[in-house]
Tab-separated table of C-alpha atoms and ligand atoms in Angstrom:
chain	number	residue	atom	x	y	z
A	16	UNK	CA	-7.830	-17.780	33.233
A	17	UNK	CA	-11.034	-18.206	31.192
A	18	UNK	CA	-12.299	-14.729	32.024
A	19	UNK	CA	-8.901	-13.328	31.087
A	20	UNK	CA	-9.033	-15.100	27.710
A	21	UNK	CA	-12.388	-13.522	26.939
A	22	UNK	CA	-11.256	-10.019	27.802
A	23	UNK	CA	-10.252	-7.760	24.935
A	24	UNK	CA	-6.548	-6.993	24.601
A	25	UNK	CA	-7.362	-3.261	24.639
A	26	UNK	CA	-9.146	-3.681	27.966
A	27	UNK	CA	-6.224	-5.642	29.413
A	28	UNK	CA	-3.823	-2.904	28.283
A	29	UNK	CA	-6.054	-0.217	29.855
A	30	UNK	CA	-6.356	-2.007	33.193
A	31	UNK	CA	-2.726	-3.062	33.495
A	32	UNK	CA	-0.468	-1.172	31.105
A	33	UNK	CA	2.629	-3.075	32.271
A	34	UNK	CA	1.234	-6.074	30.333
A	35	UNK	CA	1.845	-4.056	27.166
A	36	UNK	CA	5.463	-5.252	27.381
A	37	UNK	CA	4.230	-8.832	26.896
A	38	UNK	CA	1.976	-7.808	23.970
A	39	UNK	CA	4.974	-6.128	22.355
A	40	UNK	CA	7.184	-9.151	22.952
A	41	UNK	CA	4.704	-11.428	21.131
A	42	UNK	CA	3.708	-8.872	18.505
A	43	UNK	CA	0.111	-8.750	19.699
A	44	UNK	CA	-1.531	-5.591	18.423
A	45	UNK	CA	-3.283	-4.067	21.441
A	46	UNK	CA	-3.904	-0.596	19.969
A	47	UNK	CA	-5.455	-1.032	16.492
A	48	UNK	CA	-6.515	-4.622	17.229
A	49	UNK	CA	-7.661	-3.722	20.745
A	50	UNK	CA	-11.195	-5.094	20.307
A	51	UNK	CA	-10.062	-8.702	19.876
A	52	UNK	CA	-10.227	-10.987	22.884
A	53	UNK	CA	-6.943	-12.331	24.218
A	54	UNK	CA	-8.020	-15.772	22.964
A	55	UNK	CA	-8.624	-14.482	19.413
A	56	UNK	CA	-5.396	-12.477	19.360
A	57	UNK	CA	-3.354	-15.489	20.515
A	58	UNK	CA	-5.016	-17.818	18.015
A	59	UNK	CA	-4.336	-15.382	15.196
A	60	UNK	CA	-0.680	-15.068	16.081
A	61	UNK	CA	-0.291	-18.799	16.794
A	62	UNK	CA	0.691	-18.175	20.428
A	63	UNK	CA	-0.167	-20.405	23.382
A	64	UNK	CA	-2.462	-18.312	25.569
A	65	UNK	CA	-1.381	-20.103	28.769
A	66	UNK	CA	2.199	-18.980	28.093
A	67	UNK	CA	1.046	-15.368	27.858
A	68	UNK	CA	-1.025	-15.688	31.032
A	69	UNK	CA	2.059	-17.006	32.850
A	70	UNK	CA	4.129	-14.034	31.701
A	71	UNK	CA	1.362	-11.657	32.749
A	72	UNK	CA	1.677	-12.928	36.336
A	73	UNK	CA	5.413	-12.324	36.374
A	74	UNK	CA	5.221	-8.818	34.953
A	75	UNK	CA	2.477	-7.530	37.252
A	76	UNK	CA	4.875	-7.789	40.219
A	77	UNK	CA	6.747	-4.774	38.896
A	78	UNK	CA	3.593	-2.674	38.776
A	79	UNK	CA	4.572	-1.071	35.478
A	80	UNK	CA	7.017	1.270	37.201
A	81	UNK	CA	9.693	0.809	34.548
A	82	UNK	CA	8.051	2.908	31.868
A	83	UNK	CA	6.490	6.244	32.810
A	84	UNK	CA	4.086	6.000	29.867
A	85	UNK	CA	2.476	2.990	31.536
A	86	UNK	CA	2.051	4.851	34.823
A	87	UNK	CA	0.256	7.697	33.043
A	88	UNK	CA	-1.856	5.468	30.827
A	89	UNK	CA	-3.115	3.598	33.920
A	90	UNK	CA	-4.169	6.970	35.379
A	91	UNK	CA	-5.841	7.882	32.068
A	92	UNK	CA	-8.778	5.619	32.959
A	93	UNK	CA	-9.717	8.064	35.727
A	94	UNK	CA	-9.176	11.295	33.823
A	95	UNK	CA	-12.129	13.185	32.385
A	96	UNK	CA	-12.397	13.374	28.601
A	97	UNK	CA	-11.199	16.993	28.295
A	98	UNK	CA	-8.104	16.369	30.386
A	99	UNK	CA	-7.307	13.170	28.473
A	100	UNK	CA	-7.535	15.048	25.179
A	101	UNK	CA	-5.241	17.801	26.479
A	102	UNK	CA	-2.778	15.175	27.681
A	103	UNK	CA	-2.754	13.367	24.306
A	104	UNK	CA	-2.225	16.629	22.428
A	105	UNK	CA	0.359	18.152	24.773
A	106	UNK	CA	2.398	15.014	25.328
A	107	UNK	CA	1.999	12.659	22.360
A	108	UNK	CA	1.249	15.119	19.565
A	109	UNK	CA	4.076	17.385	20.742
A	110	UNK	CA	6.427	14.419	20.827
A	111	UNK	CA	5.622	13.551	17.202
A	112	UNK	CA	5.852	17.144	16.020
A	113	UNK	CA	9.412	17.298	17.359
A	114	UNK	CA	10.631	13.782	16.562
A	115	UNK	CA	9.135	13.292	13.079
A	116	UNK	CA	11.122	16.158	11.437
A	117	UNK	CA	14.243	14.956	13.216
A	118	UNK	CA	13.726	11.407	11.929
A	119	UNK	CA	13.071	12.829	8.449
A	120	UNK	CA	16.494	14.484	8.494
A	121	UNK	CA	18.270	11.408	9.809
A	122	UNK	CA	16.620	8.886	7.499
A	123	UNK	CA	17.663	11.132	4.577
A	124	UNK	CA	21.230	11.283	5.846
A	125	UNK	CA	21.699	7.554	6.341
A	126	UNK	CA	20.008	6.892	2.995
A	127	UNK	CA	22.678	8.936	1.297
A	128	UNK	CA	25.552	7.268	3.142
A	129	UNK	CA	24.349	3.680	3.594
A	130	UNK	CA	21.553	3.249	1.065
A	131	UNK	CA	23.736	1.365	-1.400
A	132	UNK	CA	24.920	-1.258	1.069
A	133	UNK	CA	21.654	-1.394	2.997
A	134	UNK	CA	18.748	-1.216	0.526
A	135	UNK	CA	16.279	-1.834	3.388
A	136	UNK	CA	16.959	1.684	4.629
A	137	UNK	CA	15.685	3.108	1.314
A	138	UNK	CA	12.410	1.239	1.795
A	139	UNK	CA	12.250	2.286	5.446
A	140	UNK	CA	12.642	5.941	4.455
A	141	UNK	CA	9.885	5.585	1.826
A	142	UNK	CA	7.549	4.116	4.432
A	143	UNK	CA	8.580	6.711	7.001
A	144	UNK	CA	7.720	9.555	4.599
A	145	UNK	CA	4.260	8.089	3.956
A	146	UNK	CA	3.705	7.821	7.709
A	147	UNK	CA	5.045	11.332	8.337
A	148	UNK	CA	2.625	12.776	5.814
A	149	UNK	CA	-0.358	10.784	7.090
A	150	UNK	CA	0.373	11.698	10.704
A	151	UNK	CA	0.760	15.392	9.966
A	152	UNK	CA	-2.725	15.459	8.435
A	153	UNK	CA	-4.089	13.213	11.205
A	154	UNK	CA	-2.733	15.300	14.113
A	155	UNK	CA	-4.034	18.531	12.569
A	156	UNK	CA	-7.456	16.977	12.012
A	157	UNK	CA	-7.669	15.703	15.594
A	158	UNK	CA	-6.576	19.036	17.049
A	159	UNK	CA	-8.651	21.330	14.840
A	160	UNK	CA	-11.780	19.269	14.066
A	161	UNK	CA	-12.229	16.022	15.916
A	162	UNK	CA	-11.194	16.870	19.494
A	163	UNK	CA	-13.110	20.199	19.562
A	164	UNK	CA	-16.241	18.236	18.483
A	165	UNK	CA	-15.806	15.926	21.466
A	166	UNK	CA	-15.242	18.841	23.833
A	167	UNK	CA	-18.366	20.571	22.497
A	168	UNK	CA	-20.373	17.303	22.693
A	169	UNK	CA	-21.406	17.225	19.034
A	170	UNK	CA	-22.477	13.606	19.358
A	171	UNK	CA	-23.955	13.248	15.851
A	172	UNK	CA	-20.647	13.989	14.136
A	173	UNK	CA	-18.411	12.110	16.531
A	174	UNK	CA	-18.958	8.546	15.253
A	175	UNK	CA	-17.763	9.389	11.759
A	176	UNK	CA	-14.652	11.049	13.191
A	177	UNK	CA	-13.952	7.973	15.327
A	178	UNK	CA	-14.168	5.742	12.250
A	179	UNK	CA	-11.839	8.037	10.301
A	180	UNK	CA	-9.349	8.200	13.145
A	181	UNK	CA	-9.342	4.418	13.609
A	182	UNK	CA	-8.712	3.980	9.906
A	183	UNK	CA	-5.751	6.405	10.045
A	184	UNK	CA	-4.379	4.581	13.081
A	185	UNK	CA	-4.590	1.293	11.248
A	186	UNK	CA	-2.761	2.723	8.215
A	187	UNK	CA	0.059	3.994	10.446
A	188	UNK	CA	0.068	0.664	12.314
A	189	UNK	CA	0.673	-1.229	9.037
A	190	UNK	CA	3.565	1.062	8.136
A	191	UNK	CA	5.124	0.612	11.583
A	192	UNK	CA	4.879	-3.169	11.234
A	193	UNK	CA	6.632	-3.074	7.859
A	194	UNK	CA	9.352	-0.761	9.156
A	195	UNK	CA	9.853	-3.048	12.149
A	196	UNK	CA	10.224	-6.088	9.877
A	197	UNK	CA	12.568	-4.363	7.390
A	198	UNK	CA	14.874	-3.155	10.174
A	199	UNK	CA	14.678	-6.511	12.055
A	200	UNK	CA	13.231	-4.713	15.061
A	201	UNK	CA	15.508	-1.679	14.613
A	202	UNK	CA	18.684	-3.684	15.174
A	203	UNK	CA	21.624	-1.677	13.888
A	204	UNK	CA	23.933	-3.453	11.361
A	205	UNK	CA	27.576	-4.045	12.379
A	206	UNK	CA	28.998	-1.573	9.835
A	207	UNK	CA	26.630	1.240	10.891
A	208	UNK	CA	27.770	4.690	11.973
A	209	UNK	CA	26.515	6.773	14.911
A	210	UNK	CA	23.863	8.447	12.730
A	211	UNK	CA	22.523	5.039	11.750
A	212	UNK	CA	22.063	3.998	15.397
A	213	UNK	CA	20.592	7.394	16.222
A	214	UNK	CA	18.073	7.042	13.369
A	215	UNK	CA	17.008	3.563	14.456
A	216	UNK	CA	16.763	4.772	18.072
A	217	UNK	CA	14.525	7.627	16.920
A	218	UNK	CA	12.307	5.364	14.816
A	219	UNK	CA	11.977	2.920	17.727
A	220	UNK	CA	11.012	5.763	20.126
A	221	UNK	CA	8.484	7.072	17.610
A	222	UNK	CA	6.960	3.595	17.178
A	223	UNK	CA	6.745	3.044	20.959
A	224	UNK	CA	5.168	6.425	21.534
A	225	UNK	CA	2.622	5.956	18.737
A	226	UNK	CA	1.575	2.635	20.285
A	227	UNK	CA	0.724	4.282	23.628
A	228	UNK	CA	-0.802	7.305	21.866
A	229	UNK	CA	-3.138	5.136	19.754
A	230	UNK	CA	-3.918	2.979	22.795
A	231	UNK	CA	-5.026	6.092	24.728
A	232	UNK	CA	-7.236	7.158	21.821
A	233	UNK	CA	-8.705	3.826	20.630
A	234	UNK	CA	-9.012	1.959	23.924
A	235	UNK	CA	-9.584	4.732	26.457
A	236	UNK	CA	-10.743	8.003	24.878
A	237	UNK	CA	-13.079	6.520	22.227
A	238	UNK	CA	-14.539	4.099	24.788
A	239	UNK	CA	-15.307	7.000	27.143
A	240	UNK	CA	-17.252	9.031	24.574
B	318	FE2	FE1	-3.657	11.714	18.389
B	319	FE2	FE1	-5.060	9.571	16.469
């Protein structure tokens, strides 16, 4: 128990990705706040660490088989850096490049139809647009500048790129937290139409995917290099 408390949440997520479900349940940030120990993270969020440890035991029985992202992110520990980069770009960057424009269209549509009765959706769209813009720049920078530097082992320039990337991740993480709060965890209001539920479903998928994506970068890739 004590050794577990002193482990960082990023390390716990890398070793046993199925525990990510518990971090999500208690709003413990394991991707941008991955360097904090479990003890620190629990203290900050006012959560009893023994409760979390108990839930960890229950969840490990399932072996993380429920979510394919967890299966792959467990394997990511064994992948070499070049393969991990290709995986991040081909799976997670591709996902965002398809889903972000779709969510842009849908948030615009439900703003028009429901914005008056649901002012939170106007704020959510504003935040989404900021995130969309930041991520577009971020993905391009990783693909064209940062990741090629890693592949070509330009060690002297890598640290600055890591700092920049972590700062971008944190910015996106803040936006996701706000969007989550404004939408009450993406729960669809009773008077919502099909587009409304589709939009919230999209935003939830995007948020979940970004969490794993940032976890692979911050806690696995950056630790390897
Ligand atoms: Fe990325
Ligand atoms: Fe990134």
